[in-house]
mmCIF file of C-alpha atoms (C1' of nucleotides) in Angstrom:
data_model
loop_
_atom_site.group_PDB
_atom_site.id
_atom_site.type_symbol
_atom_site.label_atom_id
_atom_site.label_comp_id
_atom_site.label_asym_id
_atom_site.label_seq_id
_atom_site.Cartn_x
_atom_site.Cartn_y
_atom_site.Cartn_z
ATOM 1 C CA UNK A 1 0.000 0.000 0.000
ATOM 2 C CA UNK A 2 1.550 3.224 -1.184
ATOM 3 C CA UNK A 3 0.679 6.915 -0.984
ATOM 4 C CA UNK A 4 0.831 9.360 -3.879
ATOM 5 C CA UNK A 5 0.138 12.914 -4.914
ATOM 6 C CA UNK A 6 -1.315 13.885 -8.268
ATOM 7 C CA UNK A 7 -1.449 17.418 -9.648
ATOM 8 C CA UNK A 8 -4.035 19.087 -11.774
ATOM 9 C CA UNK A 9 -4.684 22.643 -12.844
ATOM 10 C CA UNK A 10 -8.107 23.360 -11.330
ATOM 11 C CA UNK A 11 -9.279 25.493 -14.248
ATOM 12 C CA UNK A 12 -8.798 22.436 -16.447
ATOM 13 C CA UNK A 13 -9.804 19.620 -14.094
ATOM 14 C CA UNK A 14 -10.454 20.170 -10.411
ATOM 15 C CA UNK A 15 -11.319 17.959 -7.474
ATOM 16 C CA UNK A 16 -15.055 18.571 -7.894
ATOM 17 C CA UNK A 17 -14.704 17.275 -11.461
ATOM 18 C CA UNK A 18 -12.907 14.220 -10.095
ATOM 19 C CA UNK A 19 -15.665 13.555 -7.546
ATOM 20 C CA UNK A 20 -18.286 14.017 -10.268
ATOM 21 C CA UNK A 21 -16.807 11.054 -12.140
ATOM 22 C CA UNK A 22 -18.286 8.823 -9.477
ATOM 23 C CA UNK A 23 -17.143 5.646 -7.728
ATOM 24 C CA UNK A 24 -15.526 4.124 -10.802
ATOM 25 C CA UNK A 25 -13.393 7.176 -11.414
ATOM 26 C CA UNK A 26 -11.418 7.532 -14.628
ATOM 27 C CA UNK A 27 -7.952 7.137 -16.023
ATOM 28 C CA UNK A 28 -5.436 9.789 -15.003
ATOM 29 C CA UNK A 29 -4.492 10.550 -18.574
ATOM 30 C CA UNK A 30 -2.354 13.134 -20.268
ATOM 31 C CA UNK A 31 0.861 12.397 -18.424
ATOM 32 C CA UNK A 32 3.826 12.854 -20.774
ATOM 33 C CA UNK A 33 6.692 12.561 -18.357
ATOM 34 C CA UNK A 34 8.587 9.351 -17.752
ATOM 35 C CA UNK A 35 9.036 9.776 -14.032
ATOM 36 C CA UNK A 36 5.357 10.502 -13.533
ATOM 37 C CA UNK A 37 4.424 7.579 -15.751
ATOM 38 C CA UNK A 38 6.753 5.258 -13.880
ATOM 39 C CA UNK A 39 5.062 6.273 -10.653
ATOM 40 C CA UNK A 40 1.662 5.481 -12.127
ATOM 41 C CA UNK A 41 2.930 2.082 -13.177
ATOM 42 C CA UNK A 42 3.711 1.426 -9.515
ATOM 43 C CA UNK A 43 0.190 2.232 -8.398
ATOM 44 C CA UNK A 44 -1.846 -0.620 -6.940
ATOM 45 C CA UNK A 45 -5.576 -0.830 -6.362
ATOM 46 C CA UNK A 46 -6.289 0.587 -2.926
ATOM 47 C CA UNK A 47 -3.375 3.032 -2.914
ATOM 48 C CA UNK A 48 -4.372 6.525 -1.823
ATOM 49 C CA UNK A 49 -3.426 9.816 -3.434
ATOM 50 C CA UNK A 50 -3.681 13.479 -2.546
ATOM 51 C CA UNK A 51 -5.288 15.655 -5.211
ATOM 52 C CA UNK A 52 -3.313 18.875 -5.602
ATOM 53 C CA UNK A 53 -4.389 22.050 -7.385
ATOM 54 C CA UNK A 54 -1.394 23.536 -9.169
ATOM 55 C CA UNK A 55 -1.113 27.148 -10.350
ATOM 56 C CA UNK A 56 -4.444 28.196 -8.855
ATOM 57 C CA UNK A 57 -4.804 27.435 -5.161
ATOM 58 C CA UNK A 58 -1.549 25.545 -4.818
ATOM 59 C CA UNK A 59 -3.090 23.303 -2.216
ATOM 60 C CA UNK A 60 -4.016 19.719 -1.486
ATOM 61 C CA UNK A 61 -7.791 19.658 -1.711
ATOM 62 C CA UNK A 62 -8.830 16.027 -1.556
ATOM 63 C CA UNK A 63 -8.077 12.353 -1.341
ATOM 64 C CA UNK A 64 -8.356 9.832 -4.154
ATOM 65 C CA UNK A 65 -8.063 6.078 -4.393
ATOM 66 C CA UNK A 66 -6.469 4.008 -7.111
ATOM 67 C CA UNK A 67 -9.153 1.766 -8.627
ATOM 68 C CA UNK A 68 -7.287 0.425 -11.648
ATOM 69 C CA UNK A 69 -3.680 -0.348 -12.425
ATOM 70 C CA UNK A 70 -1.613 0.985 -15.290
ATOM 71 C CA UNK A 71 -2.838 0.610 -18.875
ATOM 72 C CA UNK A 72 -2.267 2.489 -22.146
ATOM 73 C CA UNK A 73 -3.369 6.126 -22.155
ATOM 74 C CA UNK A 74 -6.541 6.289 -24.251
ATOM 75 C CA UNK A 75 -5.799 9.858 -25.322
ATOM 76 C CA UNK A 76 -2.748 8.938 -27.402
ATOM 77 C CA UNK A 77 -1.548 6.273 -29.809
ATOM 78 C CA UNK A 78 1.978 6.687 -28.495
ATOM 79 C CA UNK A 79 2.675 3.383 -26.693
ATOM 80 C CA UNK A 80 5.022 5.037 -24.225
ATOM 81 C CA UNK A 81 2.273 6.578 -22.136
ATOM 82 C CA UNK A 82 0.250 4.711 -19.563
ATOM 83 C CA UNK A 83 -2.087 5.702 -16.790
ATOM 84 C CA UNK A 84 -3.812 4.270 -13.761
ATOM 85 C CA UNK A 85 -7.468 4.780 -12.842
ATOM 86 C CA UNK A 86 -8.421 7.018 -9.936
ATOM 87 C CA UNK A 87 -11.589 7.959 -8.091
ATOM 88 C CA UNK A 88 -12.286 10.774 -5.666
ATOM 89 C CA UNK A 89 -12.907 9.760 -2.062
ATOM 90 C CA UNK A 90 -13.346 12.896 0.010
ATOM 91 C CA UNK A 91 -12.329 16.540 0.108
ATOM 92 C CA UNK A 92 -9.893 17.767 2.725
ATOM 93 C CA UNK A 93 -11.864 19.542 5.482
ATOM 94 C CA UNK A 94 -9.042 22.095 5.440
ATOM 95 C CA UNK A 95 -7.017 22.424 2.220
ATOM 96 C CA UNK A 96 -3.299 22.039 2.900
ATOM 97 C CA UNK A 97 -1.391 24.698 1.005
ATOM 98 C CA UNK A 98 2.036 24.414 -0.568
ATOM 99 C CA UNK A 99 3.077 27.179 1.811
ATOM 100 C CA UNK A 100 2.081 25.043 4.801
ATOM 101 C CA UNK A 101 4.079 22.124 3.411
ATOM 102 C CA UNK A 102 7.111 24.313 2.811
ATOM 103 C CA UNK A 103 6.909 25.745 6.304
ATOM 104 C CA UNK A 104 6.542 22.495 8.255
ATOM 105 C CA UNK A 105 9.942 20.940 8.983
ATOM 106 C CA UNK A 106 8.370 17.473 9.004
ATOM 107 C CA UNK A 107 7.609 17.944 5.302
ATOM 108 C CA UNK A 108 10.985 19.327 4.253
ATOM 109 C CA UNK A 109 11.737 16.142 2.342
ATOM 110 C CA UNK A 110 8.483 16.098 0.400
ATOM 111 C CA UNK A 111 8.717 15.752 -3.363
ATOM 112 C CA UNK A 112 6.081 18.474 -3.665
ATOM 113 C CA UNK A 113 8.460 20.879 -1.949
ATOM 114 C CA UNK A 114 11.656 19.752 -3.659
ATOM 115 C CA UNK A 115 10.628 18.772 -7.186
ATOM 116 C CA UNK A 116 7.968 21.219 -8.283
ATOM 117 C CA UNK A 117 7.635 19.824 -11.773
ATOM 118 C CA UNK A 118 6.748 16.210 -11.047
ATOM 119 C CA UNK A 119 3.007 15.782 -11.496
ATOM 120 C CA UNK A 120 2.628 12.225 -10.145
ATOM 121 C CA UNK A 121 4.763 11.680 -7.109
ATOM 122 C CA UNK A 122 5.151 9.404 -4.100
ATOM 123 C CA UNK A 123 4.262 10.564 -0.584
ATOM 124 C CA UNK A 124 5.964 8.979 2.419
ATOM 125 C CA UNK A 125 3.617 7.426 5.030
ATOM 126 C CA UNK A 126 4.725 9.874 7.723
ATOM 127 C CA UNK A 127 4.205 12.796 5.334
ATOM 128 C CA UNK A 128 0.755 11.439 4.533
ATOM 129 C CA UNK A 129 -0.127 11.338 8.217
ATOM 130 C CA UNK A 130 1.130 14.868 8.849
ATOM 131 C CA UNK A 131 -0.865 16.295 5.957
ATOM 132 C CA UNK A 132 -4.025 14.424 6.928
ATOM 133 C CA UNK A 133 -3.727 15.913 10.387
ATOM 134 C CA UNK A 134 -3.158 19.411 8.983
ATOM 135 C CA UNK A 135 -6.134 18.908 6.710
ATOM 136 C CA UNK A 136 -8.426 18.032 9.599
ATOM 137 C CA UNK A 137 -8.589 14.291 8.991
ATOM 138 C CA UNK A 138 -7.839 11.564 11.462
ATOM 139 C CA UNK A 139 -6.002 8.955 9.510
ATOM 140 C "C1'" DG B 1 4.126 37.582 -17.421
ATOM 141 C "C1'" DC B 2 8.512 36.153 -15.900
ATOM 142 C "C1'" DC B 3 11.741 32.875 -15.072
ATOM 143 C "C1'" DA B 4 14.011 28.830 -12.644
ATOM 144 C "C1'" DA B 5 14.297 24.167 -12.917
ATOM 145 C "C1'" DC B 6 13.860 20.389 -15.488
ATOM 146 C "C1'" DG B 7 13.079 17.313 -19.584
ATOM 147 C "C1'" DT B 8 13.478 16.361 -24.398
ATOM 148 C "C1'" DT B 9 15.318 16.623 -28.990
ATOM 149 C "C1'" DG B 10 18.563 16.386 -32.391
ATOM 150 C "C1'" DG B 11 23.100 17.622 -34.510
ATOM 151 C "C1'" DC B 12 27.620 16.307 -34.258
ATOM 152 C "C1'" DG C 1 27.352 10.046 -25.835
ATOM 153 C "C1'" DC C 2 27.657 14.999 -25.322
ATOM 154 C "C1'" DC C 3 25.559 19.190 -25.148
ATOM 155 C "C1'" DA C 4 23.151 23.283 -27.073
ATOM 156 C "C1'" DA C 5 18.738 24.658 -28.102
ATOM 157 C "C1'" DC C 6 14.296 24.410 -27.163
ATOM 158 C "C1'" DG C 7 9.869 23.289 -24.690
ATOM 159 C "C1'" DT C 8 7.148 22.752 -20.441
ATOM 160 C "C1'" DT C 9 5.776 23.076 -15.672
ATOM 161 C "C1'" DG C 10 4.523 25.632 -12.106
ATOM 162 C "C1'" DG C 11 5.748 29.042 -8.349
ATOM 163 C "C1'" DC C 12 5.985 33.776 -7.763
#
DNA sequence: GCCAACGTTGGC
DNA sequence: GCCAACGTTGGC
């Protein structure tokens, strides 16, 4: 069981859009970066992921669950690109901002803080717990 | 809108 | 295989 963080620009696809897809979710398509793709290939059903709004908001706004493992990206014929399937689970009671993550010394090693450009990234279990707490969730 | 930090492409 | 040029992401 792993933890992840996925980024989306909320004016293109936000967490409400993700929740609106329902319990079966949808593929997390459009990823054209090897590192991000490799992370998606590691996703297992039942893994959890934070949903992060990049550019606008710059905050973790919800929690998702992996419901399907890696398969070819339906939005391209290029065989290099795969994606996993994801559904929305619940919004964060309190969005956790990038600023909060940068400020908290317990999160100083987070990929979100140190590698701004990676759009699908792993989250360490202790980081997951800290952010859930900050976001008003008991986890 | 700018630009830093990366990633990718393609010539050699 | 190196590296310059270019493209993209995403914070500010």
